[in-house]
mmCIF file of C-alpha atoms in Angstrom:
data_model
loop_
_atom_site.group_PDB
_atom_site.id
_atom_site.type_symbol
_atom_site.label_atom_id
_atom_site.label_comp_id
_atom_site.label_asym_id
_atom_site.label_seq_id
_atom_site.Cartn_x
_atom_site.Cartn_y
_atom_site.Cartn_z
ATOM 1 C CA UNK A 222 35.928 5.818 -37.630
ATOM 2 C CA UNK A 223 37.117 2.864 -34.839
ATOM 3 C CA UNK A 224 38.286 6.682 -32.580
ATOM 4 C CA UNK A 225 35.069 8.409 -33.178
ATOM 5 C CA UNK A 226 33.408 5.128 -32.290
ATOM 6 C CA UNK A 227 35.815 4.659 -29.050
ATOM 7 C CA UNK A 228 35.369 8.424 -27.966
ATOM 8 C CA UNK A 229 31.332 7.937 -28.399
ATOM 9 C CA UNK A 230 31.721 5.061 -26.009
ATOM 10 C CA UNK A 231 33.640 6.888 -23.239
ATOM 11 C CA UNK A 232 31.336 9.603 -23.376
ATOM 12 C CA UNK A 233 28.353 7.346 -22.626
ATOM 13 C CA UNK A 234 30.402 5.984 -19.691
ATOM 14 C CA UNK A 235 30.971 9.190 -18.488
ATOM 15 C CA UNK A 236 27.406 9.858 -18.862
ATOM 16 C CA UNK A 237 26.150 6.779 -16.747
ATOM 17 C CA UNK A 238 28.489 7.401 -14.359
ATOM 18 C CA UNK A 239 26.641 10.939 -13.475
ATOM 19 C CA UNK A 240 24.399 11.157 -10.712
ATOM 20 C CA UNK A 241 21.617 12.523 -13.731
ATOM 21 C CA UNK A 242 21.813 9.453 -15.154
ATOM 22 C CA UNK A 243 21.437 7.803 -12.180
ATOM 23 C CA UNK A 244 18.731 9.588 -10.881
ATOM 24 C CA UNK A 245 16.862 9.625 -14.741
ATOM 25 C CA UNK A 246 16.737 5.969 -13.959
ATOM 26 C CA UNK A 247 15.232 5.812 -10.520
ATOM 27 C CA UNK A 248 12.758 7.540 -11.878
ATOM 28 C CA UNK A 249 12.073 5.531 -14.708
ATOM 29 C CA UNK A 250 11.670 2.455 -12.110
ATOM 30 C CA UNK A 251 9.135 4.985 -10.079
ATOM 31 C CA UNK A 252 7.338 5.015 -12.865
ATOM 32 C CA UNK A 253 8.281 1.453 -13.627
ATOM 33 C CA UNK A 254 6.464 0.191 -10.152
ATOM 34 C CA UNK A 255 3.476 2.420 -10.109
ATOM 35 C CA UNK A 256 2.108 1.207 -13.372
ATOM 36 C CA UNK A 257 3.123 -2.122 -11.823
ATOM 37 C CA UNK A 258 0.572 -1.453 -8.770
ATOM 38 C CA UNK A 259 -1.833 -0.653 -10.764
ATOM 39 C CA UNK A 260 -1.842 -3.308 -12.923
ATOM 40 C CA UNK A 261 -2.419 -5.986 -10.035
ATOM 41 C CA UNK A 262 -4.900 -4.250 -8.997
ATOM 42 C CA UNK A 263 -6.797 -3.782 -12.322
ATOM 43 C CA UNK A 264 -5.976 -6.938 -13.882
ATOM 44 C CA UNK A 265 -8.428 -9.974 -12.868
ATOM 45 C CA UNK A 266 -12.058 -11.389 -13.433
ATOM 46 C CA UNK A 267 -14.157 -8.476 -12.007
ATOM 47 C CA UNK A 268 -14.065 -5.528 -14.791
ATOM 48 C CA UNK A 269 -12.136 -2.827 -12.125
ATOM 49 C CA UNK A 270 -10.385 0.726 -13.792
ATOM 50 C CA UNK A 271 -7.933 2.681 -12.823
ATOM 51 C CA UNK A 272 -10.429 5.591 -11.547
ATOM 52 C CA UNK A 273 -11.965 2.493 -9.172
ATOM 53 C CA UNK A 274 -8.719 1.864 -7.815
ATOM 54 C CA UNK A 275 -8.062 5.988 -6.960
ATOM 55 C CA UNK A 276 -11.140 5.849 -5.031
ATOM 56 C CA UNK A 277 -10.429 3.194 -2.728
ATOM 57 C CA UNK A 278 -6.910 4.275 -2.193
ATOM 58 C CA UNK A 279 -9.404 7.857 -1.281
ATOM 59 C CA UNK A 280 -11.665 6.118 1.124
ATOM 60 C CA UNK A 281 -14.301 4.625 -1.142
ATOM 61 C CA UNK A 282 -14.414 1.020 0.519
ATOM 62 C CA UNK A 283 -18.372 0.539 0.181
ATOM 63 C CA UNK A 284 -18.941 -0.334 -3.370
ATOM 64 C CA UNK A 285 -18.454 -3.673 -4.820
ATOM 65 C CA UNK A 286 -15.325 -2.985 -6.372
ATOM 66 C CA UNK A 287 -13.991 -0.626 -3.686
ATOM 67 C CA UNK A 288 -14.557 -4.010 -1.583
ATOM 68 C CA UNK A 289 -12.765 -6.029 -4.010
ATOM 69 C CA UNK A 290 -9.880 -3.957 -4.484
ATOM 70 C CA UNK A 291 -9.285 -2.600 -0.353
ATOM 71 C CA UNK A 292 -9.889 -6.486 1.014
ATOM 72 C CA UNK A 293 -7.943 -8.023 -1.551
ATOM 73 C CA UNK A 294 -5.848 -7.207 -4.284
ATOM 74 C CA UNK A 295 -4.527 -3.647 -2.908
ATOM 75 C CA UNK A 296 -2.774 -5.506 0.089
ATOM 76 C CA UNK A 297 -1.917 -7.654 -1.943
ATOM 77 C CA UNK A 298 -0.149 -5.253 -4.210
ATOM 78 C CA UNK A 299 1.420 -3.620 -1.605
ATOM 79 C CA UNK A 300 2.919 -6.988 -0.179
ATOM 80 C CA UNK A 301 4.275 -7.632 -2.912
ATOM 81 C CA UNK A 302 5.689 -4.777 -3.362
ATOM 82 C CA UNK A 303 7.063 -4.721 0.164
ATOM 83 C CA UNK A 304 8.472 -8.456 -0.438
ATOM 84 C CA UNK A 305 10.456 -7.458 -3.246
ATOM 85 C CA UNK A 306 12.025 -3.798 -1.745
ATOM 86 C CA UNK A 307 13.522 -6.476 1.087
ATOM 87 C CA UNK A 308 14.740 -9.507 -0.877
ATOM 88 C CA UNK A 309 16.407 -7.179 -3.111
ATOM 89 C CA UNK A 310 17.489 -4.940 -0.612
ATOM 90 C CA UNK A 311 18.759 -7.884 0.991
ATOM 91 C CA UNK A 312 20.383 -9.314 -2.272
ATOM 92 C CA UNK A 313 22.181 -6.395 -3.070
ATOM 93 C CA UNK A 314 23.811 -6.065 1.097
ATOM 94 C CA UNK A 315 25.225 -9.615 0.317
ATOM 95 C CA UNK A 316 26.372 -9.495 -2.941
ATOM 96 C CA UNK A 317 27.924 -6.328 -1.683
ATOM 97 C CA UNK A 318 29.597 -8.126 1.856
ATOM 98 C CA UNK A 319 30.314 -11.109 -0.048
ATOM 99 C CA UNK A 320 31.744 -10.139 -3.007
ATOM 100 C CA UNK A 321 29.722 -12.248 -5.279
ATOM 101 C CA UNK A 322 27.647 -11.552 -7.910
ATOM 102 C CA UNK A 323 25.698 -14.821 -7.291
ATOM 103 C CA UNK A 324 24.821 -14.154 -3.549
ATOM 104 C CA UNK A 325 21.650 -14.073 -2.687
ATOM 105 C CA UNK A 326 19.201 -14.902 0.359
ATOM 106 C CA UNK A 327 18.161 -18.157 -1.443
ATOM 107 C CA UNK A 328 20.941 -19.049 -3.145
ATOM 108 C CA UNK A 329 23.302 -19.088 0.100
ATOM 109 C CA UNK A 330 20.746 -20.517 2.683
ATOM 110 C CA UNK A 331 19.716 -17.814 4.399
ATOM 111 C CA UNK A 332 16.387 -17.803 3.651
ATOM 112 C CA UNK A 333 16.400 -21.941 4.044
ATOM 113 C CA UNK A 334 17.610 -21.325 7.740
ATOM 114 C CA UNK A 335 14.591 -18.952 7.853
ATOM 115 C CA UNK A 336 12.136 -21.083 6.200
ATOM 116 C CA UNK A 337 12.866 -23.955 8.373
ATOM 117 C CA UNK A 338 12.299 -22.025 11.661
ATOM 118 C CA UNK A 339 9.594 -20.377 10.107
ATOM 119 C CA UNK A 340 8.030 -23.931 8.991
ATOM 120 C CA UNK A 341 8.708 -25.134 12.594
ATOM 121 C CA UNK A 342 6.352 -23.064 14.339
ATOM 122 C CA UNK A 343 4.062 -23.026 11.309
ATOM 123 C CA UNK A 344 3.490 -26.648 12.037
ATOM 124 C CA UNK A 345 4.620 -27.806 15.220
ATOM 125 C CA UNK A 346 3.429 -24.042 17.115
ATOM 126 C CA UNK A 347 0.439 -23.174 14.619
ATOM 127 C CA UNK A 348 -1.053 -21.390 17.753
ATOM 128 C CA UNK A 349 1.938 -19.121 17.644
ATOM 129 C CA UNK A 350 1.912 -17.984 14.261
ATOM 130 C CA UNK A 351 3.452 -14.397 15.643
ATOM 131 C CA UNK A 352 6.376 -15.468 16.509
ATOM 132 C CA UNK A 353 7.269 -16.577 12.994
ATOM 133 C CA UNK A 354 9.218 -13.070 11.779
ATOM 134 C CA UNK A 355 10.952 -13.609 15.299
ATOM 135 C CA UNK A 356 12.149 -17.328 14.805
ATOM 136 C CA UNK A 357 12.630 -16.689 10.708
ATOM 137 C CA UNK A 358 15.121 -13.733 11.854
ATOM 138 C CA UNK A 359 17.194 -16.663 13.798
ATOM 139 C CA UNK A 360 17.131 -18.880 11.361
ATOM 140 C CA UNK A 361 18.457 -16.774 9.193
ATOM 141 C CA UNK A 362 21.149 -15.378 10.947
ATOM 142 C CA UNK A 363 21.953 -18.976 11.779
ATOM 143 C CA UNK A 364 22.522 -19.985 8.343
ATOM 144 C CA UNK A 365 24.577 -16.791 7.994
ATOM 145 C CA UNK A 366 26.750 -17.646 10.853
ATOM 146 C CA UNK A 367 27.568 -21.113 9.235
ATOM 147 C CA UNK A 368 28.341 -19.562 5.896
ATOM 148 C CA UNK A 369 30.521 -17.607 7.338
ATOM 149 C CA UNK A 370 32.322 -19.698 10.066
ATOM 150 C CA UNK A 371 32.611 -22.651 6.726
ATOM 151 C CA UNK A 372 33.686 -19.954 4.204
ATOM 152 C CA UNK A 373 36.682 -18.138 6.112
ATOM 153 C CA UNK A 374 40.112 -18.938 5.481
ATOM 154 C CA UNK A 375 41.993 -15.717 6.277
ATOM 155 C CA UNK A 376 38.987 -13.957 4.576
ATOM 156 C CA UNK A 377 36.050 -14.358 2.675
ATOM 157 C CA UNK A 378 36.513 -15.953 -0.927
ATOM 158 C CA UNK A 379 33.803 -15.628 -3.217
ATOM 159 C CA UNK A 380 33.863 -19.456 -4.612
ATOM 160 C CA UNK A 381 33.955 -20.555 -0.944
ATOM 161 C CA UNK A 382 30.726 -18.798 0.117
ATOM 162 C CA UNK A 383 29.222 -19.851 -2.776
ATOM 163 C CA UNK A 384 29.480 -23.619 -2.194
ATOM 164 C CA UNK A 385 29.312 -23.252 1.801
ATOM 165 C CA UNK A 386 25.546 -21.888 1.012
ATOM 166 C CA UNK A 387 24.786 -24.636 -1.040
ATOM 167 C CA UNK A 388 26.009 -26.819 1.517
ATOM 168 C CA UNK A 389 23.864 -25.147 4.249
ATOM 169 C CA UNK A 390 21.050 -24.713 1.883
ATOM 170 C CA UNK A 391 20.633 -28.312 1.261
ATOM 171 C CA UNK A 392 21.054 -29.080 5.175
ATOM 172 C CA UNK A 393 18.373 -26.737 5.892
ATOM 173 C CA UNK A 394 15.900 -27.844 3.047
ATOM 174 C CA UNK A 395 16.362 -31.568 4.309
ATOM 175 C CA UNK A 396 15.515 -30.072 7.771
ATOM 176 C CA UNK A 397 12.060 -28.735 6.372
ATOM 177 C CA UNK A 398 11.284 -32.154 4.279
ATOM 178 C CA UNK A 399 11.988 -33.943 7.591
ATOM 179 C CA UNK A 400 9.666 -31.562 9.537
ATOM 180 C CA UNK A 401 6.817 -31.921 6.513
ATOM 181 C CA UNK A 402 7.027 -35.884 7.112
ATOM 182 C CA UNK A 403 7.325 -35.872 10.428
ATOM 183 C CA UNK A 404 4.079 -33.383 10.975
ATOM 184 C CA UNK A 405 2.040 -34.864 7.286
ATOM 185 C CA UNK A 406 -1.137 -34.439 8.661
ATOM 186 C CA UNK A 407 -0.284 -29.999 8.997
ATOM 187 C CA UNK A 408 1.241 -29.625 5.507
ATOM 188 C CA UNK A 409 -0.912 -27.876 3.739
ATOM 189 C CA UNK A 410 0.120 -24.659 5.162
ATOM 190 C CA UNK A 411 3.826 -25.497 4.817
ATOM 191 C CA UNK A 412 3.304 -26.185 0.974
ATOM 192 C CA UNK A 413 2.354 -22.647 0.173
ATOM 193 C CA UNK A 414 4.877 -21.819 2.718
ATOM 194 C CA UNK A 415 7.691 -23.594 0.311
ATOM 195 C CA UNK A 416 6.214 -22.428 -3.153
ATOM 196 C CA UNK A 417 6.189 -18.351 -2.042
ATOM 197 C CA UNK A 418 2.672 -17.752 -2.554
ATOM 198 C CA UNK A 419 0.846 -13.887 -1.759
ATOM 199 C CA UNK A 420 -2.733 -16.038 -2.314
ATOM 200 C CA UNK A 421 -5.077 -14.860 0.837
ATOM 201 C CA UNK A 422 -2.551 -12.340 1.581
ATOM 202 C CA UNK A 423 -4.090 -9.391 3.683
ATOM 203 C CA UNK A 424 -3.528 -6.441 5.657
ATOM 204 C CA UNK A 425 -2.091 -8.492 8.644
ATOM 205 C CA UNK A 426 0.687 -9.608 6.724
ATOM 206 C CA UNK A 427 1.330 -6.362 5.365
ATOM 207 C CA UNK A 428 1.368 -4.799 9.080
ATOM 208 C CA UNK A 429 3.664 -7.563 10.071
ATOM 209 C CA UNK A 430 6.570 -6.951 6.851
ATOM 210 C CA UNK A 431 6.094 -2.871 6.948
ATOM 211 C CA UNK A 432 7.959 -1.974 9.862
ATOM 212 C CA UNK A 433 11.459 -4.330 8.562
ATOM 213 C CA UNK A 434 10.929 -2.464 5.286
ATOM 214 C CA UNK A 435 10.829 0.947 6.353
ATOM 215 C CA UNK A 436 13.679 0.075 9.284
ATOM 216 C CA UNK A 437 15.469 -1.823 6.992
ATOM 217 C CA UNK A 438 16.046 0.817 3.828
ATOM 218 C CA UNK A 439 16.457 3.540 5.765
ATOM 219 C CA UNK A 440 19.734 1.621 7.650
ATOM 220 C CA UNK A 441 20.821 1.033 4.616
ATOM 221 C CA UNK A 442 20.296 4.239 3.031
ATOM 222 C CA UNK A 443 22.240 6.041 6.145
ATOM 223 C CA UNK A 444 25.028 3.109 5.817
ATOM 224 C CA UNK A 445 25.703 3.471 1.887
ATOM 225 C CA UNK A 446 29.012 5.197 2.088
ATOM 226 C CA UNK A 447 29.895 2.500 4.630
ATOM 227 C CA UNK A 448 29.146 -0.398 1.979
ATOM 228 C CA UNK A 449 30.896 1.761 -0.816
ATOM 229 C CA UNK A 450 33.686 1.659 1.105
ATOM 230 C CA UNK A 451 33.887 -1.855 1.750
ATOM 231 C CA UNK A 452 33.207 -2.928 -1.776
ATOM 232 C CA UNK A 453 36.851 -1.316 -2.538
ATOM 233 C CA UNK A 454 38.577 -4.463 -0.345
ATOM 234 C CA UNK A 455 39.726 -5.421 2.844
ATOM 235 C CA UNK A 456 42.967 -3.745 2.881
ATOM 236 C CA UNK A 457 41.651 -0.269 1.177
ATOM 237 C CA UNK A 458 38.746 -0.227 3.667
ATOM 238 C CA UNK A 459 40.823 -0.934 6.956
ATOM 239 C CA UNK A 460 43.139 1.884 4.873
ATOM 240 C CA UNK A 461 40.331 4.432 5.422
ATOM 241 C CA UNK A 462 39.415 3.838 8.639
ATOM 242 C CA UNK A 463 36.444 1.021 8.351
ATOM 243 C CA UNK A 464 36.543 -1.428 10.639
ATOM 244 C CA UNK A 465 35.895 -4.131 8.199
ATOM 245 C CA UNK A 466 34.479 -7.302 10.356
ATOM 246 C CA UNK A 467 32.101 -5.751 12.399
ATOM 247 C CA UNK A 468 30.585 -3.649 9.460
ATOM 248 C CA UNK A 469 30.417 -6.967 7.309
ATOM 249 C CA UNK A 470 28.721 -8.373 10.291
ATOM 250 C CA UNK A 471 26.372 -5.570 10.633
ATOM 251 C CA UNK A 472 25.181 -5.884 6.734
ATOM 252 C CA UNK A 473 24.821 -8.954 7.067
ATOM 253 C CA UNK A 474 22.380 -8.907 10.203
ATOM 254 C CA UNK A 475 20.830 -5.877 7.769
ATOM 255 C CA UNK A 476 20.479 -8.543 5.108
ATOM 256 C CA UNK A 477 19.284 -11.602 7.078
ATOM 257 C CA UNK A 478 16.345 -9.331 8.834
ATOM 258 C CA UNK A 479 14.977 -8.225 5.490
ATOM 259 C CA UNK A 480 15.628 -11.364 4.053
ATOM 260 C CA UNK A 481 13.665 -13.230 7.001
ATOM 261 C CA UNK A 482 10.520 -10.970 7.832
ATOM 262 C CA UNK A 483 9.792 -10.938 3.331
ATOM 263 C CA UNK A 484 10.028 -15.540 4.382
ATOM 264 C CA UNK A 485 7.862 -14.789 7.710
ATOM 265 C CA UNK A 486 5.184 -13.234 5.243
ATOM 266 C CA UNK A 487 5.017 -15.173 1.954
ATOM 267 C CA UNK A 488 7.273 -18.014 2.316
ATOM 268 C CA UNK A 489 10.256 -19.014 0.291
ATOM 269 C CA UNK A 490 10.402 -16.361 -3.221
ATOM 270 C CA UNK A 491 13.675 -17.223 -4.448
ATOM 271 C CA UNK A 492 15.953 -15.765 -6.993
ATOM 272 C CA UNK A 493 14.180 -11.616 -6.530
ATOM 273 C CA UNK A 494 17.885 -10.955 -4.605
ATOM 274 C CA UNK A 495 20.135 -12.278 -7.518
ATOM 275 C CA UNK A 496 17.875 -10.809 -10.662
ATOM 276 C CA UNK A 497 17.355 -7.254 -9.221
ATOM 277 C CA UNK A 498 20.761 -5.957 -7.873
ATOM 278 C CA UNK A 499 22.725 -7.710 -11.312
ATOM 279 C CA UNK A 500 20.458 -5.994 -13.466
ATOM 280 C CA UNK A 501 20.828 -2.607 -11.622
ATOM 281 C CA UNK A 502 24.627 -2.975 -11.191
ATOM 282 C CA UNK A 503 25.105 -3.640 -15.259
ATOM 283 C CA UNK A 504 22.789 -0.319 -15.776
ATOM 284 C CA UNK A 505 24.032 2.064 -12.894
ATOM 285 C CA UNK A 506 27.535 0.605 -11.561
ATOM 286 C CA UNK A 507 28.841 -0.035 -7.790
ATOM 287 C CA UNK A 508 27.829 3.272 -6.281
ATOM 288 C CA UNK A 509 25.121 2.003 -3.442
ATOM 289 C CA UNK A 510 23.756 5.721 -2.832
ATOM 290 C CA UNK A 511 21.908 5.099 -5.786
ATOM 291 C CA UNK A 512 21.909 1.401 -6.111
ATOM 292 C CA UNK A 513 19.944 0.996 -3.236
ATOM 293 C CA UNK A 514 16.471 2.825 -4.449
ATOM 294 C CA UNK A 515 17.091 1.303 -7.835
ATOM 295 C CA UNK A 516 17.080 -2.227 -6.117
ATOM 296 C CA UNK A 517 13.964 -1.114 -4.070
ATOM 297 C CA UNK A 518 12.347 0.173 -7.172
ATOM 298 C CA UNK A 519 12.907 -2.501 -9.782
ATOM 299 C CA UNK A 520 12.375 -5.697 -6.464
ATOM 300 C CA UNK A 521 8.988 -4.244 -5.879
ATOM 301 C CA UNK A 522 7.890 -3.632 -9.932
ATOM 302 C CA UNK A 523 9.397 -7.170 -10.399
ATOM 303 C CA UNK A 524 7.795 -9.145 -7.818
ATOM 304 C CA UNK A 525 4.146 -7.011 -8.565
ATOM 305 C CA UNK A 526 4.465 -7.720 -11.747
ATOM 306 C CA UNK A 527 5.010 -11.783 -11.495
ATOM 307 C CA UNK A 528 2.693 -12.051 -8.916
ATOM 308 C CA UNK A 529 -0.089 -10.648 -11.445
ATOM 309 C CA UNK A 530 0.906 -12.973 -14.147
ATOM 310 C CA UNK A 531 0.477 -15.804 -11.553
ATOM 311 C CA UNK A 532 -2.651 -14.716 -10.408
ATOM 312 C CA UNK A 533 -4.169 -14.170 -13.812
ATOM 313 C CA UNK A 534 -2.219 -16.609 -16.417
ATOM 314 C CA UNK A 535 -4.517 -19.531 -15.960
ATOM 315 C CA UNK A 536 -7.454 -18.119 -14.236
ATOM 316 C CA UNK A 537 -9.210 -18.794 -12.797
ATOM 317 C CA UNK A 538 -6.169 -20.993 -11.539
ATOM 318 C CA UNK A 539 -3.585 -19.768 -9.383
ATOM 319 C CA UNK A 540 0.269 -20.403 -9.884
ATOM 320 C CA UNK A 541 2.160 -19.605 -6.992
ATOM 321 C CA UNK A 542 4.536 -16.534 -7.578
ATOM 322 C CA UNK A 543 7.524 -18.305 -6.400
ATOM 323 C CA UNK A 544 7.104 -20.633 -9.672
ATOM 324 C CA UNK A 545 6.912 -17.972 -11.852
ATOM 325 C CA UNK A 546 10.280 -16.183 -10.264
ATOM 326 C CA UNK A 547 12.188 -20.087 -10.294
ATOM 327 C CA UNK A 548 11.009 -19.706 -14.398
ATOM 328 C CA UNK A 549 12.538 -16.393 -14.947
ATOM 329 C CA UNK A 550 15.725 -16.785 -12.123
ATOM 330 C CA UNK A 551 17.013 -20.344 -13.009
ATOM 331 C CA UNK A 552 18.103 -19.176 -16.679
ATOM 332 C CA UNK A 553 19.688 -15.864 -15.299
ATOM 333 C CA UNK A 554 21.779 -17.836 -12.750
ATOM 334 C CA UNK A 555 22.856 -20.068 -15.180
ATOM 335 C CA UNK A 556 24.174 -16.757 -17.512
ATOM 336 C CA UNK A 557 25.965 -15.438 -14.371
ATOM 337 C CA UNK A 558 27.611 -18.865 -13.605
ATOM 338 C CA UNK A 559 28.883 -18.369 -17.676
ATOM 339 C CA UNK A 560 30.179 -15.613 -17.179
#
């Protein structure tokens, strides 16, 4: 009985290492974040169907609803959806580059280096709110530059990085509480701006993220083999012929862009980058070919998905969706850390 039960349980590992498998469960996500889209877009106080929703997308943008839908929940939706294909995307690089399970753009500071120069211009430059994706990108790669420079010691250790992000995560944070004091009377903004909120989200915002998506997955679609590679060690990776440093630098560039342009449009959204490559690493293993769609996939379903419970929880209250993704990341980071 114990052997038939053993041999069962290599063939389904042998079965979820296929790329069938694999590719049975991209699909599922496909399907997954489409009903996800359409959801947010249904879901709310005016009465709107699916059919209403296939119309606008068509060109219908004269009715009431069409109105409704094309002004402001389908860019919303698609934000959203945009938001979570780069902080997972950019999750997944670092857990990747870093070797940790618990890396991710929050966790480690890199999106408090890019909230704090995104914050900075929000309230000391509000006149040159287009330069925030530019100055959130710097910030960001700051706080990945201190990681890095406070984590080495002959090479990257995963407990090291860990507690250097803290470190630099609190710095930063302190750095946007001191620019909220110090500017009281332009706050406002830089509240949402902390909480990750997609409330009067439009089609300038999506315009803005789109390009760092699109950029963004297709590097890292065309660079897979080179992560697969690295995820196999220092040594083994030199071994075949990777030159280790710069392509850990290069990911992590990858990762602080997408990271920074999801901050530049909806603030800081914490805990999408640790959630969504875990779950899609226990379900689908190392192999980044496929991990990276899945990541895209599930980030976009998942952050869609929160947003719309925000939105419509307590109508006609709205929670922002960086509350509802503290509620469901806090409990998961605390299983990782037990494990």
């Amino acid at each position: 009985m114990e052997s038939t039960l053993q041999k069962n349980k290599i063939e389904e590992l042998k079965f979820r290492d296929t790329a069938k498998f694999k590719l049975t469960v991209i699909t599922a996500l496909l399907i997954i974040m489409v009903i996800a889209f359409f959801l947010g877009n249904i879901m709310g106080t005016a009465n709107i169907t699916v059919s209403d929703v296939i119309n606008t997308i068509k060109g219908d943008h004269t009715s009431m609803y069409g109105k409704i839908i094309w002004n402001i929940r389908l860019p919303r939706m698609i934000l959203a959806g945009l938001v979570g294909i780069n902080l997972a995307l950019s999750g997944s690089i670092l857990q990747g580059v870093m070797k940790n399970p618990l890396a991710d753009p929050g966790i480690i500071g890199i999106s408090s280096g890019a909230g704090l120069f995104g914050i900075f211009i929000l309230v000391v430059m509000p006149q040159h709110q287009n330069l925030v994706p530019i100055f959130a990108f710097m910030g960001a790669m700051l706080a990945a530059g201190i990681i890095y420079s406070l984590a080495w010691k002959g090479g990257i250790e995963p407990t090291r990085i860990v507690l250097a992000g803290v470190a630099v995560s609190t710095l930063f944070s302190a750095g946007i509480s001191g620019t909220m004091v110090f500017y009281s009377d332009r706050v406002h903004g830089a509240l949402t701006f902390m909480n990750g909120s997609l409330s009067s989200r439009s089609w300038g915002e999506v315009s803005v993220i789109l390009p760092y998506t699109i950029i963004g997955f297709i590097v890292a679609m065309l660079f897979s083999n080179k992560m697969n590679i690295l995820i196999l060690g220092d040594d083994v990776a030199r071994g075949l012929g990777l030159n280790v440093e710069l392509t850990r630098f290069f990911f992590t560039a990858l990762a602080a862009l997408l990271a920074a342009s999801a901050v530049s449009a909806v603030g800081l959204l914490g805990f999408v980058g640790l959630i969504v490559p875990h779950s899609i690493r226990l379900i689908m293993g190392n192999d980044y070919r496929y991990m990276f769609p899945a990541t895209a996939l599930l980030g976009a379903g998942l952050v869609m998905l929160s947003d719309t419970f925000a939105r419509t929880v307590l109508s006609p209250t709205e929670i922002p969706v960086g509350i509802v993704m503290a509620v469901l990341g806090v409990p998961f980071f605390l299983y990782l850390l037990r494990r």
